[in-house]
PDB file of C-alpha atoms in Angstrom:
ATOM      1  CA  GLN A   1       0.202   0.118   0.416  1.00  0.00           C
ATOM      2  CA  LYS A   2       1.235   3.140  -0.818  1.00  0.00           C
ATOM      3  CA  GLU A   3       0.738   5.566   1.118  1.00  0.00           C
ATOM      4  CA  VAL A   4       1.524   9.327   1.997  1.00  0.00           C
ATOM      5  CA  GLU A   5       1.507  10.105   5.735  1.00  0.00           C
ATOM      6  CA  GLN A   6       0.918  13.787   7.502  1.00  0.00           C
ATOM      7  CA  ASN A   7       0.137  15.365  11.013  1.00  0.00           C
ATOM      8  CA  SER A   8      -3.867  16.415  10.425  1.00  0.00           C
ATOM      9  CA  GLY A   9      -3.937  18.913  13.311  1.00  0.00           C
ATOM     10  CA  PRO A  10      -4.658  21.683  14.020  1.00  0.00           C
ATOM     11  CA  LEU A  11      -1.404  23.152  13.543  1.00  0.00           C
ATOM     12  CA  SER A  12      -1.743  27.362  15.679  1.00  0.00           C
ATOM     13  CA  VAL A  13       0.844  29.555  15.067  1.00  0.00           C
ATOM     14  CA  PRO A  14       0.595  33.383  15.780  1.00  0.00           C
ATOM     15  CA  GLU A  15       0.556  35.204  12.609  1.00  0.00           C
ATOM     16  CA  GLY A  16       3.845  36.166  11.194  1.00  0.00           C
ATOM     17  CA  ALA A  17       5.445  33.227  12.970  1.00  0.00           C
ATOM     18  CA  ILE A  18       7.022  30.411  10.725  1.00  0.00           C
ATOM     19  CA  ALA A  19       4.780  27.501  10.094  1.00  0.00           C
ATOM     20  CA  SER A  20       5.885  24.016   9.301  1.00  0.00           C
ATOM     21  CA  LEU A  21       4.552  21.433   7.695  1.00  0.00           C
ATOM     22  CA  ASN A  22       5.326  18.267   7.404  1.00  0.00           C
ATOM     23  CA  CYS A  23       5.258  15.160   5.326  1.00  0.00           C
ATOM     24  CA  THR A  24       6.610  10.803   4.637  1.00  0.00           C
ATOM     25  CA  TYR A  25       6.089   8.847   2.428  1.00  0.00           C
ATOM     26  CA  SER A  26       6.116   4.974   1.663  1.00  0.00           C
ATOM     27  CA  ASP A  27       7.552   4.535  -1.865  1.00  0.00           C
ATOM     28  CA  ARG A  28      10.576   5.469  -2.746  1.00  0.00           C
ATOM     29  CA  GLY A  29       9.681   4.829  -6.605  1.00  0.00           C
ATOM     30  CA  SER A  30       8.141   8.442  -5.987  1.00  0.00           C
ATOM     31  CA  GLN A  31       8.848  11.199  -7.887  1.00  0.00           C
ATOM     32  CA  SER A  32       7.807  14.282  -7.560  1.00  0.00           C
ATOM     33  CA  PHE A  33       6.452  15.882  -4.680  1.00  0.00           C
ATOM     34  CA  PHE A  34       3.453  18.897  -4.371  1.00  0.00           C
ATOM     35  CA  TRP A  35       1.639  20.796  -1.934  1.00  0.00           C
ATOM     36  CA  TYR A  36      -1.410  21.673  -2.426  1.00  0.00           C
ATOM     37  CA  ARG A  37      -3.738  24.125  -0.523  1.00  0.00           C
ATOM     38  CA  GLN A  38      -7.598  23.825  -0.044  1.00  0.00           C
ATOM     39  CA  TYR A  39      -9.504  25.851   1.409  1.00  0.00           C
ATOM     40  CA  SER A  40     -12.699  24.697   3.326  1.00  0.00           C
ATOM     41  CA  GLY A  41     -15.826  23.943   0.792  1.00  0.00           C
ATOM     42  CA  LYS A  42     -12.651  24.674  -2.052  1.00  0.00           C
ATOM     43  CA  SER A  43     -10.796  22.546  -4.220  1.00  0.00           C
ATOM     44  CA  PRO A  44      -7.177  21.921  -3.735  1.00  0.00           C
ATOM     45  CA  GLU A  45      -4.670  24.645  -5.585  1.00  0.00           C
ATOM     46  CA  LEU A  46      -0.969  23.881  -6.116  1.00  0.00           C
ATOM     47  CA  ILE A  47       1.622  26.189  -4.478  1.00  0.00           C
ATOM     48  CA  MET A  48       4.485  24.570  -4.715  1.00  0.00           C
ATOM     49  CA  SER A  49       6.332  21.427  -6.298  1.00  0.00           C
ATOM     50  CA  ILE A  50       9.594  19.806  -5.958  1.00  0.00           C
ATOM     51  CA  TYR A  51      11.520  17.105  -7.775  1.00  0.00           C
ATOM     52  CA  SER A  52      15.008  16.708  -6.580  1.00  0.00           C
ATOM     53  CA  ASN A  53      16.853  16.508  -2.760  1.00  0.00           C
ATOM     54  CA  GLY A  54      17.077  19.668  -1.331  1.00  0.00           C
ATOM     55  CA  ASP A  55      15.187  23.367  -0.892  1.00  0.00           C
ATOM     56  CA  LYS A  56      12.900  25.550  -3.724  1.00  0.00           C
ATOM     57  CA  GLU A  57      11.572  28.520  -2.207  1.00  0.00           C
ATOM     58  CA  ASP A  58       8.994  30.089  -4.429  1.00  0.00           C
ATOM     59  CA  GLY A  59       8.043  33.855  -2.363  1.00  0.00           C
ATOM     60  CA  ARG A  60       7.277  33.149   1.368  1.00  0.00           C
ATOM     61  CA  PHE A  61       6.726  29.244   0.157  1.00  0.00           C
ATOM     62  CA  THR A  62       9.706  27.319   0.873  1.00  0.00           C
ATOM     63  CA  ALA A  63       9.540  22.627  -0.320  1.00  0.00           C
ATOM     64  CA  GLN A  64      12.269  20.411   0.988  1.00  0.00           C
ATOM     65  CA  LEU A  65      13.080  17.145   0.017  1.00  0.00           C
ATOM     66  CA  ASN A  66      15.130  14.313   1.536  1.00  0.00           C
ATOM     67  CA  LYS A  67      14.766  11.378  -0.528  1.00  0.00           C
ATOM     68  CA  ALA A  68      16.764   9.588   2.005  1.00  0.00           C
ATOM     69  CA  SER A  69      13.982   9.689   4.894  1.00  0.00           C
ATOM     70  CA  GLN A  70      11.395   9.955   2.516  1.00  0.00           C
ATOM     71  CA  TYR A  71      10.237  13.077   3.504  1.00  0.00           C
ATOM     72  CA  VAL A  72       8.653  16.163   2.238  1.00  0.00           C
ATOM     73  CA  SER A  73       7.673  19.601   4.216  1.00  0.00           C
ATOM     74  CA  LEU A  74       6.695  22.836   3.637  1.00  0.00           C
ATOM     75  CA  LEU A  75       7.804  26.181   5.303  1.00  0.00           C
ATOM     76  CA  ILE A  76       5.462  28.950   5.227  1.00  0.00           C
ATOM     77  CA  ARG A  77       7.176  32.005   6.788  1.00  0.00           C
ATOM     78  CA  ASP A  78       5.879  35.422   7.948  1.00  0.00           C
ATOM     79  CA  SER A  79       3.049  33.628   8.140  1.00  0.00           C
ATOM     80  CA  GLN A  80      -0.764  35.178   7.602  1.00  0.00           C
ATOM     81  CA  PRO A  81      -4.037  34.775   8.700  1.00  0.00           C
ATOM     82  CA  SER A  82      -5.425  34.014   4.887  1.00  0.00           C
ATOM     83  CA  ASP A  83      -2.337  31.203   4.884  1.00  0.00           C
ATOM     84  CA  SER A  84      -5.271  29.513   7.337  1.00  0.00           C
ATOM     85  CA  ALA A  85      -6.609  26.891   5.190  1.00  0.00           C
ATOM     86  CA  THR A  86      -5.626  22.640   5.047  1.00  0.00           C
ATOM     87  CA  TYR A  87      -2.480  21.419   3.011  1.00  0.00           C
ATOM     88  CA  LEU A  88      -2.212  18.266   1.560  1.00  0.00           C
ATOM     89  CA  CYS A  89       1.008  17.137   0.535  1.00  0.00           C
ATOM     90  CA  ALA A  90       1.101  14.388  -2.882  1.00  0.00           C
ATOM     91  CA  ALA A  91       3.597  11.876  -4.162  1.00  0.00           C
ATOM     92  CA  ASN A  92       3.941  10.987  -7.627  1.00  0.00           C
ATOM     93  CA  LEU A  93       4.522   7.628  -8.432  1.00  0.00           C
ATOM     94  CA  PHE A  94       4.902   6.017 -11.775  1.00  0.00           C
ATOM     95  CA  SER A  95       2.696   3.395 -12.388  1.00  0.00           C
ATOM     96  CA  GLY A  96       3.541   1.778 -15.269  1.00  0.00           C
ATOM     97  CA  ALA A  97       2.646   1.682 -19.095  1.00  0.00           C
ATOM     98  CA  GLY A  98       3.305   5.861 -19.139  1.00  0.00           C
ATOM     99  CA  SER A  99       0.764   6.001 -16.230  1.00  0.00           C
ATOM    100  CA  TYR A 100       1.641   8.402 -12.724  1.00  0.00           C
ATOM    101  CA  GLN A 101      -0.607   8.098 -10.189  1.00  0.00           C
ATOM    102  CA  LEU A 102      -0.653  10.624  -7.497  1.00  0.00           C
ATOM    103  CA  THR A 103      -1.148   9.940  -3.934  1.00  0.00           C
ATOM    104  CA  PHE A 104      -2.182  12.124  -0.953  1.00  0.00           C
ATOM    105  CA  GLY A 105      -1.908  12.268   2.191  1.00  0.00           C
ATOM    106  CA  LYS A 106      -5.221  13.421   3.996  1.00  0.00           C
ATOM    107  CA  GLY A 107      -4.377  16.540   5.278  1.00  0.00           C
ATOM    108  CA  THR A 108      -3.148  18.926   7.609  1.00  0.00           C
ATOM    109  CA  LYS A 109      -5.297  22.044   8.812  1.00  0.00           C
ATOM    110  CA  LEU A 110      -2.908  24.939   9.618  1.00  0.00           C
ATOM    111  CA  SER A 111      -5.012  28.022  11.749  1.00  0.00           C
ATOM    112  CA  VAL A 112      -3.022  30.985  11.806  1.00  0.00           C
ATOM    113  CA  ILE A 113      -4.324  33.347  14.548  1.00  0.00           C
ATOM    114  CA  PRO A 114      -4.122  37.080  14.804  1.00  0.00           C
TER     115      PRO A 114
ATOM    116  CA  GLU B   1      -5.722  30.877 -20.015  1.00  0.00           C
ATOM    117  CA  THR B   2      -8.469  28.984 -18.843  1.00  0.00           C
ATOM    118  CA  GLY B   3      -8.588  26.933 -15.927  1.00  0.00           C
ATOM    119  CA  VAL B   4      -9.903  23.376 -15.761  1.00  0.00           C
ATOM    120  CA  THR B   5     -14.082  23.428 -15.260  1.00  0.00           C
ATOM    121  CA  GLN B   6     -16.261  21.173 -13.894  1.00  0.00           C
ATOM    122  CA  SER B   7     -20.113  20.769 -14.215  1.00  0.00           C
ATOM    123  CA  PRO B   8     -22.219  20.886 -12.210  1.00  0.00           C
ATOM    124  CA  THR B   9     -21.461  22.159  -8.949  1.00  0.00           C
ATOM    125  CA  HIS B  10     -23.729  20.674  -6.667  1.00  0.00           C
ATOM    126  CA  LEU B  11     -25.868  17.112  -7.266  1.00  0.00           C
ATOM    127  CA  ILE B  12     -28.574  15.350  -5.003  1.00  0.00           C
ATOM    128  CA  LYS B  13     -29.089  12.075  -6.396  1.00  0.00           C
ATOM    129  CA  THR B  14     -30.840   8.942  -5.240  1.00  0.00           C
ATOM    130  CA  ARG B  15     -28.893   5.292  -4.395  1.00  0.00           C
ATOM    131  CA  GLY B  16     -29.265   2.975  -6.944  1.00  0.00           C
ATOM    132  CA  GLN B  17     -29.012   6.253 -10.178  1.00  0.00           C
ATOM    133  CA  GLN B  18     -26.777   6.856 -12.008  1.00  0.00           C
ATOM    134  CA  VAL B  19     -25.051   9.970 -12.466  1.00  0.00           C
ATOM    135  CA  THR B  20     -22.455  11.760 -15.068  1.00  0.00           C
ATOM    136  CA  LEU B  21     -20.365  14.870 -14.575  1.00  0.00           C
ATOM    137  CA  ARG B  22     -17.909  16.636 -16.857  1.00  0.00           C
ATOM    138  CA  CYS B  23     -14.750  18.436 -16.994  1.00  0.00           C
ATOM    139  CA  SER B  24     -12.991  20.437 -19.095  1.00  0.00           C
ATOM    140  CA  SER B  25      -8.888  20.601 -19.441  1.00  0.00           C
ATOM    141  CA  GLN B  26      -6.445  23.598 -19.109  1.00  0.00           C
ATOM    142  CA  SER B  27      -5.956  24.975 -22.450  1.00  0.00           C
ATOM    143  CA  GLY B  28      -2.619  23.399 -23.423  1.00  0.00           C
ATOM    144  CA  HIS B  29      -3.341  20.227 -21.187  1.00  0.00           C
ATOM    145  CA  ASN B  30      -4.226  16.637 -22.908  1.00  0.00           C
ATOM    146  CA  THR B  31      -4.536  14.485 -20.026  1.00  0.00           C
ATOM    147  CA  VAL B  32      -7.335  14.355 -17.370  1.00  0.00           C
ATOM    148  CA  SER B  33      -6.853  12.680 -14.302  1.00  0.00           C
ATOM    149  CA  TRP B  34     -10.182  12.667 -11.577  1.00  0.00           C
ATOM    150  CA  TYR B  35     -10.339  12.226  -7.377  1.00  0.00           C
ATOM    151  CA  GLN B  36     -12.708  11.654  -5.140  1.00  0.00           C
ATOM    152  CA  GLN B  37     -12.988  13.184  -2.044  1.00  0.00           C
ATOM    153  CA  ALA B  38     -14.597  12.349   1.313  1.00  0.00           C
ATOM    154  CA  LEU B  39     -15.235  14.877   3.595  1.00  0.00           C
ATOM    155  CA  GLY B  40     -11.607  15.340   5.911  1.00  0.00           C
ATOM    156  CA  GLN B  41      -9.727  13.030   3.968  1.00  0.00           C
ATOM    157  CA  GLY B  42      -6.836  13.623   0.967  1.00  0.00           C
ATOM    158  CA  PRO B  43      -8.798  13.305  -2.722  1.00  0.00           C
ATOM    159  CA  GLN B  44      -8.352   9.608  -3.315  1.00  0.00           C
ATOM    160  CA  PHE B  45      -7.285   8.802  -7.554  1.00  0.00           C
ATOM    161  CA  ILE B  46      -9.935   7.468  -9.436  1.00  0.00           C
ATOM    162  CA  PHE B  47      -9.002   7.228 -13.000  1.00  0.00           C
ATOM    163  CA  GLN B  48      -6.844   8.761 -15.527  1.00  0.00           C
ATOM    164  CA  TYR B  49      -7.435   9.994 -18.834  1.00  0.00           C
ATOM    165  CA  TYR B  50      -4.836  10.720 -21.810  1.00  0.00           C
ATOM    166  CA  ARG B  51      -5.619  11.262 -25.243  1.00  0.00           C
ATOM    167  CA  GLU B  52      -8.909   9.250 -24.989  1.00  0.00           C
ATOM    168  CA  GLU B  53      -7.936   6.149 -23.419  1.00  0.00           C
ATOM    169  CA  GLU B  54      -8.409   5.461 -19.827  1.00  0.00           C
ATOM    170  CA  ASN B  55      -4.302   5.133 -18.437  1.00  0.00           C
ATOM    171  CA  GLY B  56      -4.254   4.081 -14.832  1.00  0.00           C
ATOM    172  CA  ARG B  57      -6.930   3.415 -12.560  1.00  0.00           C
ATOM    173  CA  GLY B  58      -7.245   2.979  -8.847  1.00  0.00           C
ATOM    174  CA  ASN B  59      -9.015   1.123  -6.587  1.00  0.00           C
ATOM    175  CA  PHE B  60     -12.503   2.005  -7.312  1.00  0.00           C
ATOM    176  CA  PRO B  61     -14.893  -0.158  -8.559  1.00  0.00           C
ATOM    177  CA  PRO B  62     -16.183  -0.854 -12.369  1.00  0.00           C
ATOM    178  CA  ARG B  63     -19.352   0.747 -11.896  1.00  0.00           C
ATOM    179  CA  PHE B  64     -17.078   4.280 -11.763  1.00  0.00           C
ATOM    180  CA  SER B  65     -16.294   4.825 -15.803  1.00  0.00           C
ATOM    181  CA  GLY B  66     -14.977   7.549 -17.963  1.00  0.00           C
ATOM    182  CA  LEU B  67     -14.861   8.850 -21.336  1.00  0.00           C
ATOM    183  CA  GLN B  68     -12.368  12.002 -22.984  1.00  0.00           C
ATOM    184  CA  PHE B  69     -13.076  13.122 -26.179  1.00  0.00           C
ATOM    185  CA  PRO B  70     -10.998  14.419 -28.506  1.00  0.00           C
ATOM    186  CA  ASN B  71     -10.877  18.042 -27.173  1.00  0.00           C
ATOM    187  CA  TYR B  72      -9.935  16.347 -23.989  1.00  0.00           C
ATOM    188  CA  SER B  73     -12.319  17.741 -22.241  1.00  0.00           C
ATOM    189  CA  SER B  74     -14.053  14.323 -20.014  1.00  0.00           C
ATOM    190  CA  GLU B  75     -17.085  12.768 -18.203  1.00  0.00           C
ATOM    191  CA  LEU B  76     -17.304  10.545 -15.394  1.00  0.00           C
ATOM    192  CA  ASN B  77     -19.589   7.888 -15.148  1.00  0.00           C
ATOM    193  CA  VAL B  78     -20.998   6.414 -11.410  1.00  0.00           C
ATOM    194  CA  ASN B  79     -23.783   3.776 -12.198  1.00  0.00           C
ATOM    195  CA  ALA B  80     -25.949   2.200  -9.542  1.00  0.00           C
ATOM    196  CA  LEU B  81     -25.276   4.901  -6.380  1.00  0.00           C
ATOM    197  CA  GLU B  82     -24.210   3.919  -2.947  1.00  0.00           C
ATOM    198  CA  LEU B  83     -24.405   6.349  -0.089  1.00  0.00           C
ATOM    199  CA  ASP B  84     -20.560   6.174   0.195  1.00  0.00           C
ATOM    200  CA  ASP B  85     -20.092   8.036  -3.340  1.00  0.00           C
ATOM    201  CA  SER B  86     -20.944  10.947  -1.805  1.00  0.00           C
ATOM    202  CA  ALA B  87     -18.123  13.004  -1.980  1.00  0.00           C
ATOM    203  CA  LEU B  88     -16.647  16.126  -3.278  1.00  0.00           C
ATOM    204  CA  TYR B  89     -15.524  14.858  -7.060  1.00  0.00           C
ATOM    205  CA  LEU B  90     -12.497  16.247  -8.527  1.00  0.00           C
ATOM    206  CA  CYS B  91     -11.060  16.401 -12.030  1.00  0.00           C
ATOM    207  CA  ALA B  92      -7.168  17.591 -12.315  1.00  0.00           C
ATOM    208  CA  SER B  93      -5.322  17.913 -16.231  1.00  0.00           C
ATOM    209  CA  SER B  94      -1.946  18.307 -16.418  1.00  0.00           C
ATOM    210  CA  LEU B  95       0.438  18.628 -19.852  1.00  0.00           C
ATOM    211  CA  GLY B  96       0.893  15.469 -20.323  1.00  0.00           C
ATOM    212  CA  ARG B  97       0.766  11.463 -18.689  1.00  0.00           C
ATOM    213  CA  GLY B  98       4.254  11.491 -17.362  1.00  0.00           C
ATOM    214  CA  ASN B  99       5.690  13.463 -14.251  1.00  0.00           C
ATOM    215  CA  TYR B 100       3.650  16.967 -14.927  1.00  0.00           C
ATOM    216  CA  GLU B 101       2.117  18.963 -12.480  1.00  0.00           C
ATOM    217  CA  GLN B 102      -1.184  18.636 -11.429  1.00  0.00           C
ATOM    218  CA  TYR B 103      -4.213  21.380 -11.351  1.00  0.00           C
ATOM    219  CA  PHE B 104      -7.820  20.852 -10.330  1.00  0.00           C
ATOM    220  CA  GLY B 105     -11.034  22.025 -11.524  1.00  0.00           C
ATOM    221  CA  PRO B 106     -13.661  23.743  -8.790  1.00  0.00           C
ATOM    222  CA  GLY B 107     -15.418  20.278  -7.923  1.00  0.00           C
ATOM    223  CA  THR B 108     -18.977  18.480  -8.038  1.00  0.00           C
ATOM    224  CA  ARG B 109     -20.314  17.995  -4.809  1.00  0.00           C
ATOM    225  CA  LEU B 110     -22.166  14.696  -4.733  1.00  0.00           C
ATOM    226  CA  THR B 111     -25.188  13.826  -2.477  1.00  0.00           C
ATOM    227  CA  VAL B 112     -26.132  10.485  -2.403  1.00  0.00           C
ATOM    228  CA  THR B 113     -29.895  10.486  -0.133  1.00  0.00           C
TER     229      THR B 113
END
C-alpha cells in the first residue's frame, strides 16, 4: 500500500511566525512531490512542486525534500491569517505504461492566529 | 489561459441512480485525472485519461467509468450510486501523462440520499 502520511493537526501559529508542515511517504519510487492548499469548501490549489533533493523557495514558501529519509516539508514564512487552510502533500509515482498516479495525504489543517 | 472547469457544481441523487460529471481541461493540457474526496480525507485517485484512453486506474469498482473526448474534455460516470459515493469529485488536468503538475477544477459536490 503506497501511503503519504501527514499530521492532521490542527497546527496553530501566531501571525508572522513560521509554519512548518511535514509529510512522509512510503514508496521509494515516488518521483515528485507537491503541496496543495485547500480552503474549506474549495478545491486544492497547487502551491509548490519539488522534484529533487534539497530546498525550493517561492516567495514565502519553501519546500524541502529528503529522498533518503522519504520526507517532504513545507515552510511558510511570515504566516498570515489568509494562509489558514488545509495543506495536502502529494507524491507522484510511476505506475507503469507511461502512467503516473498522484497519492495524497489526509492533509494538515493550519490556523494562523492574528 | 482558461483553467479547469467542472459541471455541475452540486448534485443530489438517490441511491441506485446513475450520474455523469463533466470536466474541461486547462488550455494546452491533454491529460485528465479524476479524484474522489470524502470529508476530512485527501483526494483518492479514480482514473486518468490520456488521448481518449484510460491510462491508469485506482482502487475503484467498474461502476466508475469515464470518457475523454477529442478536445480533451472528460466525463466521469457512476452507476448504481451508493450512499458512500457522496463526496467532492475533482478533475485535474496536466500537460501530459508523465511526471507533470496537476491543476484542479472547482469540483462537483455529489450527495447520494
